[in-house]
PDB file of C-alpha atoms in Angstrom:
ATOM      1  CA  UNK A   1     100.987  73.405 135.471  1.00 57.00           C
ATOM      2  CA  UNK A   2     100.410  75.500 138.451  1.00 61.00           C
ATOM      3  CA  UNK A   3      98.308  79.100 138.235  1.00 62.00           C
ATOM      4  CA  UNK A   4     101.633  80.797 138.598  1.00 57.00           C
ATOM      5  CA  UNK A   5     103.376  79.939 135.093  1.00 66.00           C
ATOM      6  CA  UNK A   6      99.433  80.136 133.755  1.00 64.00           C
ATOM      7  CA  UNK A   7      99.155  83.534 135.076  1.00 81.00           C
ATOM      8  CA  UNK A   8     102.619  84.366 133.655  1.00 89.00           C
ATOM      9  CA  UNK A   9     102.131  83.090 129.827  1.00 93.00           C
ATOM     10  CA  UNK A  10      98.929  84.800 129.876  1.00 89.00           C
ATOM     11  CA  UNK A  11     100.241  87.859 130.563  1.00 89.00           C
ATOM     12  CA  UNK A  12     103.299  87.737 128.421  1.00 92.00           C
ATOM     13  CA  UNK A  13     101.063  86.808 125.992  1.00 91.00           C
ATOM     14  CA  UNK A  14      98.781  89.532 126.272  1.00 88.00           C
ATOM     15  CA  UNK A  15     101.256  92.222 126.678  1.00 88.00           C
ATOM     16  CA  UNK A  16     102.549  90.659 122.974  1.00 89.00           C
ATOM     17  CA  UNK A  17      99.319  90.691 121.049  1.00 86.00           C
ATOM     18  CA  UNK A  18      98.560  94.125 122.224  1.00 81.00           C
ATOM     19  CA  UNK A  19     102.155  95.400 121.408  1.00 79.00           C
ATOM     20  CA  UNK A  20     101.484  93.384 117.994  1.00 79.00           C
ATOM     21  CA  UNK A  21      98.355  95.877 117.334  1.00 71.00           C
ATOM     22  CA  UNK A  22     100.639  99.190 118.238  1.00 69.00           C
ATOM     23  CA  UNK A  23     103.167  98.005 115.725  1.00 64.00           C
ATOM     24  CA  UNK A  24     100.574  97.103 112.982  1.00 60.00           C
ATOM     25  CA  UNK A  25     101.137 100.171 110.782  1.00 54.00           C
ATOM     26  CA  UNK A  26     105.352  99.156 110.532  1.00 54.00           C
ATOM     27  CA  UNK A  27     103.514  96.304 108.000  1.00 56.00           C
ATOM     28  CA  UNK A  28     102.276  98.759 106.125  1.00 52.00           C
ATOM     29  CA  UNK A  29     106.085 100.380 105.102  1.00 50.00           C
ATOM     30  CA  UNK A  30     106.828  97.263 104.130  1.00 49.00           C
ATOM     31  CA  UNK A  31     104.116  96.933 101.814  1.00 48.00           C
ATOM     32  CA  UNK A  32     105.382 100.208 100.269  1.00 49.00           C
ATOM     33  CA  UNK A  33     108.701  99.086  99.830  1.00 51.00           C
ATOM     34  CA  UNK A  34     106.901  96.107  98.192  1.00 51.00           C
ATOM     35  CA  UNK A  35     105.536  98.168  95.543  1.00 49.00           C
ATOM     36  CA  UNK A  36     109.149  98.961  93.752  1.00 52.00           C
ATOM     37  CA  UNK A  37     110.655  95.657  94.078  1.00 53.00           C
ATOM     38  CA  UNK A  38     109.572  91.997  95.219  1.00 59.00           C
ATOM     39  CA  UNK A  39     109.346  91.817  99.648  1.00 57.00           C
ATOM     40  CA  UNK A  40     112.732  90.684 101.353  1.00 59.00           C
ATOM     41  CA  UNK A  41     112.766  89.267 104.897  1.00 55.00           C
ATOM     42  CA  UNK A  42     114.791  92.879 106.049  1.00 57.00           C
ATOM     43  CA  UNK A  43     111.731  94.558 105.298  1.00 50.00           C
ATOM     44  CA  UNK A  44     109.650  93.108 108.195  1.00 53.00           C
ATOM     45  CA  UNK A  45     112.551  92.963 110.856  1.00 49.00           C
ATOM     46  CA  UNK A  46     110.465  95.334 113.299  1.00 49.00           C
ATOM     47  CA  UNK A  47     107.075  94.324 112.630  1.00 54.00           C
ATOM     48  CA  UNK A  48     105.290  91.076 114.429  1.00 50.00           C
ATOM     49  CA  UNK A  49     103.538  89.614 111.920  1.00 59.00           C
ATOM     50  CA  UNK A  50     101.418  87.168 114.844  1.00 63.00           C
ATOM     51  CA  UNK A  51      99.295  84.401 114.485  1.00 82.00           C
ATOM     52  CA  UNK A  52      96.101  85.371 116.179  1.00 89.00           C
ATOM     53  CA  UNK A  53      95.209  84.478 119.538  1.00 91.00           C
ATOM     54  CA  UNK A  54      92.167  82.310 118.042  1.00 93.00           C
ATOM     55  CA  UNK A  55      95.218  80.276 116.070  1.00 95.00           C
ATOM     56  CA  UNK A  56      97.202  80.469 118.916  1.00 95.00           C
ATOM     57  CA  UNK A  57      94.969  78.235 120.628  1.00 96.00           C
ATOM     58  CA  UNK A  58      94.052  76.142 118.319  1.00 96.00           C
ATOM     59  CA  UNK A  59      97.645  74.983 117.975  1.00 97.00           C
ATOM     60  CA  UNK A  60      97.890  74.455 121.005  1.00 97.00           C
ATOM     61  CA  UNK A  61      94.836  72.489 121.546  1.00 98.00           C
ATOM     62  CA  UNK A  62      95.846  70.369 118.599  1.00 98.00           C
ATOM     63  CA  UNK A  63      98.952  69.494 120.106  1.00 98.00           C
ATOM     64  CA  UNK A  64      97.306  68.770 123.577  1.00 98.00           C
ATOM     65  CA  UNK A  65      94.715  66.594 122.177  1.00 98.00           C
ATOM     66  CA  UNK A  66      97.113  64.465 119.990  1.00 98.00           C
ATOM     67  CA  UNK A  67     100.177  64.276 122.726  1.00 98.00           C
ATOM     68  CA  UNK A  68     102.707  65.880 120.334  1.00 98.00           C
ATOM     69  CA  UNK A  69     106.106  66.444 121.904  1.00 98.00           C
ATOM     70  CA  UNK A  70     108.413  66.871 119.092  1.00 98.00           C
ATOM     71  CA  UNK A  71     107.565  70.612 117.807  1.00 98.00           C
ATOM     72  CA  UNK A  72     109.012  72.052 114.543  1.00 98.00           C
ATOM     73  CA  UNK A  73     108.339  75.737 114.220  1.00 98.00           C
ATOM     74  CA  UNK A  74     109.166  77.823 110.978  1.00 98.00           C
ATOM     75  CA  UNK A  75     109.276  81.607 111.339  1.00 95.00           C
ATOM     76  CA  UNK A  76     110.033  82.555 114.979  1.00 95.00           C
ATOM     77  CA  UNK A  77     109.567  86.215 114.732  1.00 90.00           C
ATOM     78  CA  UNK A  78     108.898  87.620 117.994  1.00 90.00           C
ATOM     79  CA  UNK A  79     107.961  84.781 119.434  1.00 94.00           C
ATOM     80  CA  UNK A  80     104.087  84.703 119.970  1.00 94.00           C
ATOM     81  CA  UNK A  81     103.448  81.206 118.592  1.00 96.00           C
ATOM     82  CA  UNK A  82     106.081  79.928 119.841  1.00 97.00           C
ATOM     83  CA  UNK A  83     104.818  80.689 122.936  1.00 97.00           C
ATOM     84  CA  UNK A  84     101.695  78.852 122.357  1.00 97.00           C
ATOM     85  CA  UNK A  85     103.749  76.060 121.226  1.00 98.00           C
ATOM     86  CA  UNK A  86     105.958  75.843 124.023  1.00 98.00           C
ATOM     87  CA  UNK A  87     102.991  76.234 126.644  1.00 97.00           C
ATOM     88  CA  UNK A  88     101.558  73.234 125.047  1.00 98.00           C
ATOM     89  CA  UNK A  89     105.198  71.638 125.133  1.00 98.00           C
ATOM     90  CA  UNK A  90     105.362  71.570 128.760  1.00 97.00           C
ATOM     91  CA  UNK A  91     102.206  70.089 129.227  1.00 96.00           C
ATOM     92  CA  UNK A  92     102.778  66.910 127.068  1.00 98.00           C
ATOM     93  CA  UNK A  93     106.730  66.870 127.757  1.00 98.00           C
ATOM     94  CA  UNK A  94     107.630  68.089 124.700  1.00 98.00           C
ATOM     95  CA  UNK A  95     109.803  70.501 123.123  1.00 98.00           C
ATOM     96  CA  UNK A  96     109.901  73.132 120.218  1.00 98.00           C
ATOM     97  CA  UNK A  97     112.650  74.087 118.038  1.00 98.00           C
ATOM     98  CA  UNK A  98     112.015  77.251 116.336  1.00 98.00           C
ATOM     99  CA  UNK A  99     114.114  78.654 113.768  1.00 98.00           C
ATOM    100  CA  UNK A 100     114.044  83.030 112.578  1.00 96.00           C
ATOM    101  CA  UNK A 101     115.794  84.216 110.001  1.00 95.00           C
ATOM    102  CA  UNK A 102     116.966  87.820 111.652  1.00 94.00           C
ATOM    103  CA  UNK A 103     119.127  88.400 114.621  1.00 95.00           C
ATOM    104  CA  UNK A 104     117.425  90.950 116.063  1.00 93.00           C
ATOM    105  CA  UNK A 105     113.876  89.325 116.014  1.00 93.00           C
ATOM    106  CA  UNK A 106     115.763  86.073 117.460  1.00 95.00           C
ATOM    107  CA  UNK A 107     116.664  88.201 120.251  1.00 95.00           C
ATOM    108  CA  UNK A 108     113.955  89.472 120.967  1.00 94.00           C
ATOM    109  CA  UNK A 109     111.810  86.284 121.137  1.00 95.00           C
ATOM    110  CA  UNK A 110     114.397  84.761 123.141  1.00 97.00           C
ATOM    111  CA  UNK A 111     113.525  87.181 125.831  1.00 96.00           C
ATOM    112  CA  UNK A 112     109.843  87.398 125.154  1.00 96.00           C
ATOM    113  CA  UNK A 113     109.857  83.340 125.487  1.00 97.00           C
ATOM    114  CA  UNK A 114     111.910  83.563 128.751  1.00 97.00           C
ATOM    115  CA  UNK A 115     109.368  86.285 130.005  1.00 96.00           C
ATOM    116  CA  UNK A 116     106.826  83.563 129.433  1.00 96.00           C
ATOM    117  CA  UNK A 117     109.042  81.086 131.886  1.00 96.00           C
ATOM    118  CA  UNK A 118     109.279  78.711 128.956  1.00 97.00           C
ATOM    119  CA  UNK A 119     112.995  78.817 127.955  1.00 97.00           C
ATOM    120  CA  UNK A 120     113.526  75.156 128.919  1.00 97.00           C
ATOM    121  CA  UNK A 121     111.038  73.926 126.463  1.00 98.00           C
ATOM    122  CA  UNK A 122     112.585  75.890 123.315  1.00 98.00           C
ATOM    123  CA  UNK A 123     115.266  75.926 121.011  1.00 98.00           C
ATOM    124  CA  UNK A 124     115.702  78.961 119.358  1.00 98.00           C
ATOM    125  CA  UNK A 125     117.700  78.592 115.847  1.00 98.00           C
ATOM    126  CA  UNK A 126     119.143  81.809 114.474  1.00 98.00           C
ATOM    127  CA  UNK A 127     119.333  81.614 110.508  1.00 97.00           C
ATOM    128  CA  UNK A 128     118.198  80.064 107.291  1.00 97.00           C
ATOM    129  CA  UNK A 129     115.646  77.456 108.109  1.00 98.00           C
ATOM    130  CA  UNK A 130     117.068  75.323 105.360  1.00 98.00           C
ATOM    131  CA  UNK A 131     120.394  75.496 107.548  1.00 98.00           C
ATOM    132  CA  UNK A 132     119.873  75.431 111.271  1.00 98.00           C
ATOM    133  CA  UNK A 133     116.717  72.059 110.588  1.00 98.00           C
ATOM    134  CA  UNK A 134     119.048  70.582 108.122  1.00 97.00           C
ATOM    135  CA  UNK A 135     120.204  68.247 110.303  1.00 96.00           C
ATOM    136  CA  UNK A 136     117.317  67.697 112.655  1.00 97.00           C
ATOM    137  CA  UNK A 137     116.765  64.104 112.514  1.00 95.00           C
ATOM    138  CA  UNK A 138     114.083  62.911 114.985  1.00 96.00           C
ATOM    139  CA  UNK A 139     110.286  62.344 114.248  1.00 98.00           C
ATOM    140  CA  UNK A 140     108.230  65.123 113.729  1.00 98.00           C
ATOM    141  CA  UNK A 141     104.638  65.356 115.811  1.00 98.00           C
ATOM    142  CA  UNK A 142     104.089  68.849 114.752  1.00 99.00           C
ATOM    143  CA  UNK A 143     105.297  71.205 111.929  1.00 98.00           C
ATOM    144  CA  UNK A 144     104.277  75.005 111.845  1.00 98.00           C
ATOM    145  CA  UNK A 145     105.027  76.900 108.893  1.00 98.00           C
ATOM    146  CA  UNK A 146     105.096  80.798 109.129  1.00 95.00           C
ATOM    147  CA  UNK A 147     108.239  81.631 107.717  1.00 93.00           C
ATOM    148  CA  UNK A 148     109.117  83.362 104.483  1.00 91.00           C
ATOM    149  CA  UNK A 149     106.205  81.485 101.854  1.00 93.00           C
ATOM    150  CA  UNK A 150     108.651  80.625  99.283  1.00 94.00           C
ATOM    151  CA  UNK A 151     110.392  78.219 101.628  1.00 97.00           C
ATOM    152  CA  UNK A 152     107.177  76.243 102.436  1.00 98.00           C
ATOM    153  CA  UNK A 153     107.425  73.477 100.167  1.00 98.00           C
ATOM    154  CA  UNK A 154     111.276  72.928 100.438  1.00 98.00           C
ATOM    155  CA  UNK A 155     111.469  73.206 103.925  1.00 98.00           C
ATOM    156  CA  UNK A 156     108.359  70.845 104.005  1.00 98.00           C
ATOM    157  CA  UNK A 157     110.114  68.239 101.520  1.00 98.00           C
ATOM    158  CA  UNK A 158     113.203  68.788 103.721  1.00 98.00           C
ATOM    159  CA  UNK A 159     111.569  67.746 106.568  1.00 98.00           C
ATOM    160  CA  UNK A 160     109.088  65.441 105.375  1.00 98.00           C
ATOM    161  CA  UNK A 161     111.231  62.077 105.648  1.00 98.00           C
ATOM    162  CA  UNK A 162     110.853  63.028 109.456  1.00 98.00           C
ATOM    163  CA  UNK A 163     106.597  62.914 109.620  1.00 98.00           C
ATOM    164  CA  UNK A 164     104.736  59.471 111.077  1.00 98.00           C
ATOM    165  CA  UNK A 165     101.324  58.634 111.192  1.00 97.00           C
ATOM    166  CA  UNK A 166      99.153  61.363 112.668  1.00 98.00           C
ATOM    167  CA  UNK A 167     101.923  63.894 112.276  1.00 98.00           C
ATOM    168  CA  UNK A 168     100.168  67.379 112.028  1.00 98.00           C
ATOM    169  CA  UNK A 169     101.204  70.184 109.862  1.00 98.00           C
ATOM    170  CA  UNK A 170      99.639  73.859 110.669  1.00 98.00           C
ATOM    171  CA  UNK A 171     100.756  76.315 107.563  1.00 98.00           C
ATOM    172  CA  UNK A 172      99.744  79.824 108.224  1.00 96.00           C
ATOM    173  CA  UNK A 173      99.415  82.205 105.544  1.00 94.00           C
ATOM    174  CA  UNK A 174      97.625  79.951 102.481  1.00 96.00           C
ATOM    175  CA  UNK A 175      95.777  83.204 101.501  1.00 93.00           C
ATOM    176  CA  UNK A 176      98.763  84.585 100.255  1.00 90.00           C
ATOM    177  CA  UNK A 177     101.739  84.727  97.404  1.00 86.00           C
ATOM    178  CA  UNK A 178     104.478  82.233  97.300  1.00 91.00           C
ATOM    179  CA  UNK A 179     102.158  79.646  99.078  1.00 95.00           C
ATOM    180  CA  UNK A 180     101.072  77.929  95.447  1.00 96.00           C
ATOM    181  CA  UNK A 181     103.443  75.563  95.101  1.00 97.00           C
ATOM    182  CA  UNK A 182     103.018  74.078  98.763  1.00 98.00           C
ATOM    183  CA  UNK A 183      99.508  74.032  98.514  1.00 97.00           C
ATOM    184  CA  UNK A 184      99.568  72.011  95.189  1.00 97.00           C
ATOM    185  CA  UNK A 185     102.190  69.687  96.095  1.00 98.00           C
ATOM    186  CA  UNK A 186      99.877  68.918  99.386  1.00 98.00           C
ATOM    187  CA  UNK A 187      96.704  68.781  97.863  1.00 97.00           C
ATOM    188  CA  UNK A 188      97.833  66.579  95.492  1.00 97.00           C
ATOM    189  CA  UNK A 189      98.912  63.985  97.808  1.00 97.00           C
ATOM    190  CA  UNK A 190      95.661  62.984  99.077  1.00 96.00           C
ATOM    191  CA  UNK A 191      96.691  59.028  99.945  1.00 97.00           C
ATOM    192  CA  UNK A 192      99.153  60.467 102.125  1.00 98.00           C
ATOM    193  CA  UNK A 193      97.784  63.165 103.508  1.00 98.00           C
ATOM    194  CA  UNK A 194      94.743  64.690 104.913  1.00 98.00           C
ATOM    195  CA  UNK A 195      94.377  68.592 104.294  1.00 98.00           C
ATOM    196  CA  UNK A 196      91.474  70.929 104.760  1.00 96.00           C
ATOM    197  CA  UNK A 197      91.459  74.663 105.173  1.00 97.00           C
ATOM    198  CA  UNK A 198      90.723  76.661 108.099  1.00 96.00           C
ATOM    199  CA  UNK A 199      90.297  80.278 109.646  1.00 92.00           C
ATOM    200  CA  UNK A 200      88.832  81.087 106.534  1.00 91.00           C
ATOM    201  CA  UNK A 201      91.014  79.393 104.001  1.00 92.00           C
ATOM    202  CA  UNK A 202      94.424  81.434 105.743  1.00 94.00           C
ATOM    203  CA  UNK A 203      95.737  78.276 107.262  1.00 97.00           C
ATOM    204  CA  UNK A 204      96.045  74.645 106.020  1.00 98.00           C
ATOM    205  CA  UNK A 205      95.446  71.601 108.395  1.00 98.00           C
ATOM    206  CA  UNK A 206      97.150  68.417 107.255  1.00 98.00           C
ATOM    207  CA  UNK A 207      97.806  64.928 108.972  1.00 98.00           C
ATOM    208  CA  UNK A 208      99.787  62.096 107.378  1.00 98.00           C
ATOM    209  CA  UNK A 209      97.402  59.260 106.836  1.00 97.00           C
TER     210      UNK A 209
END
């Protein structure tokens, strides 16, 4: 990887995470809305909802360090992670499929991920997760789940009959509702996989064993 397309994720990166910041307080209507009924997917269409560039990283060091090329990313949104994902994609000749829910958030990550000169190393899936990966039926190296909580243990059991030895999954998010039932089921399953928590107990590291 040359300094150029360094120079350029970098700063579509940091352009992102500082737009992320200006749009914190769109979060917050959502959380309002929240109050009178139970959170729907519509009510975060304009706000980022990032991993951190500290996660970022991480990822993406995890996925250098164990070669990972086939990338499995729940909850697209604007695109920052996947951007971490992809960079890390190009350097081990790998590639990410991503899948958002909304239209409009697709679209924008589309661009932001093109910005980042990184189009050729993702596949942007527009839709239910339980839809567009449905059919994905290569061997998973890495799983990321961000998407809507409720989906992370059937989108994990969906995909599980895809995972090897080693396989890593990253699951943002453990700190908060709807993530129960995932955690249990993968807690539980300590002969088959390894799990610890991390940043604080908000993310869960596991590798099949």
């Amino acid at each position: 990887m040359n300094i150029y397309e360094i120079n350029t994720v970098e700063h579509t990166l940091d352009k992102l995470h500082i737009d992320a910041k200006k749009d914190f307080l769109r979060i917050g209507k959502g959380l309002v809305k929240s109050a009178f009924r139970p959170m729907q997917p519509n009510d975060f269409e304009h706000a980022y909802l990032p991993v951190s560039r500290e996660q970022g990283k991480i990822m993406k060091q995890l996925i250098l360090e164990n070669n990972c090329k086939s990338i499995i990313e729940f909850g697209t949104s604007f695109g920052i992670s996947s951007i971490y994902l992809a960079d890390a994609a190009r350097q081990t000749g790998g590639h990410v499929v991503t899948t958002e829910l909304l239209k409009t958030k697709a679209k924008k990550a589309i661009k932001n991920i093109e910005n980042a000169g990184l189009t050729d190393y993702v596949d942007v899936r527009i839709g239910d997760a339980m839809e567009t990966l449905k059919d994905y039926d290569k061997p998973i190296d890495f799983l990321f789940l961000d998407g809507w909580k409720d989906l992370y243990l059937p989108l994990f059991r969906l995909l599980e009959p895809h995972f090897h030895k080693d396989t890593l999954i990253y699951a943002d998010n453990m700190d908060m509702t709807g993530t129960q039932e995932y955690a249990n089921y993968i807690l539980k399953r300590k002969n088959n996989y390894a799990t610890h928590a991390i940043h604080r107990g908000k993310a869960y590291l596991s590798k099949v064993i």
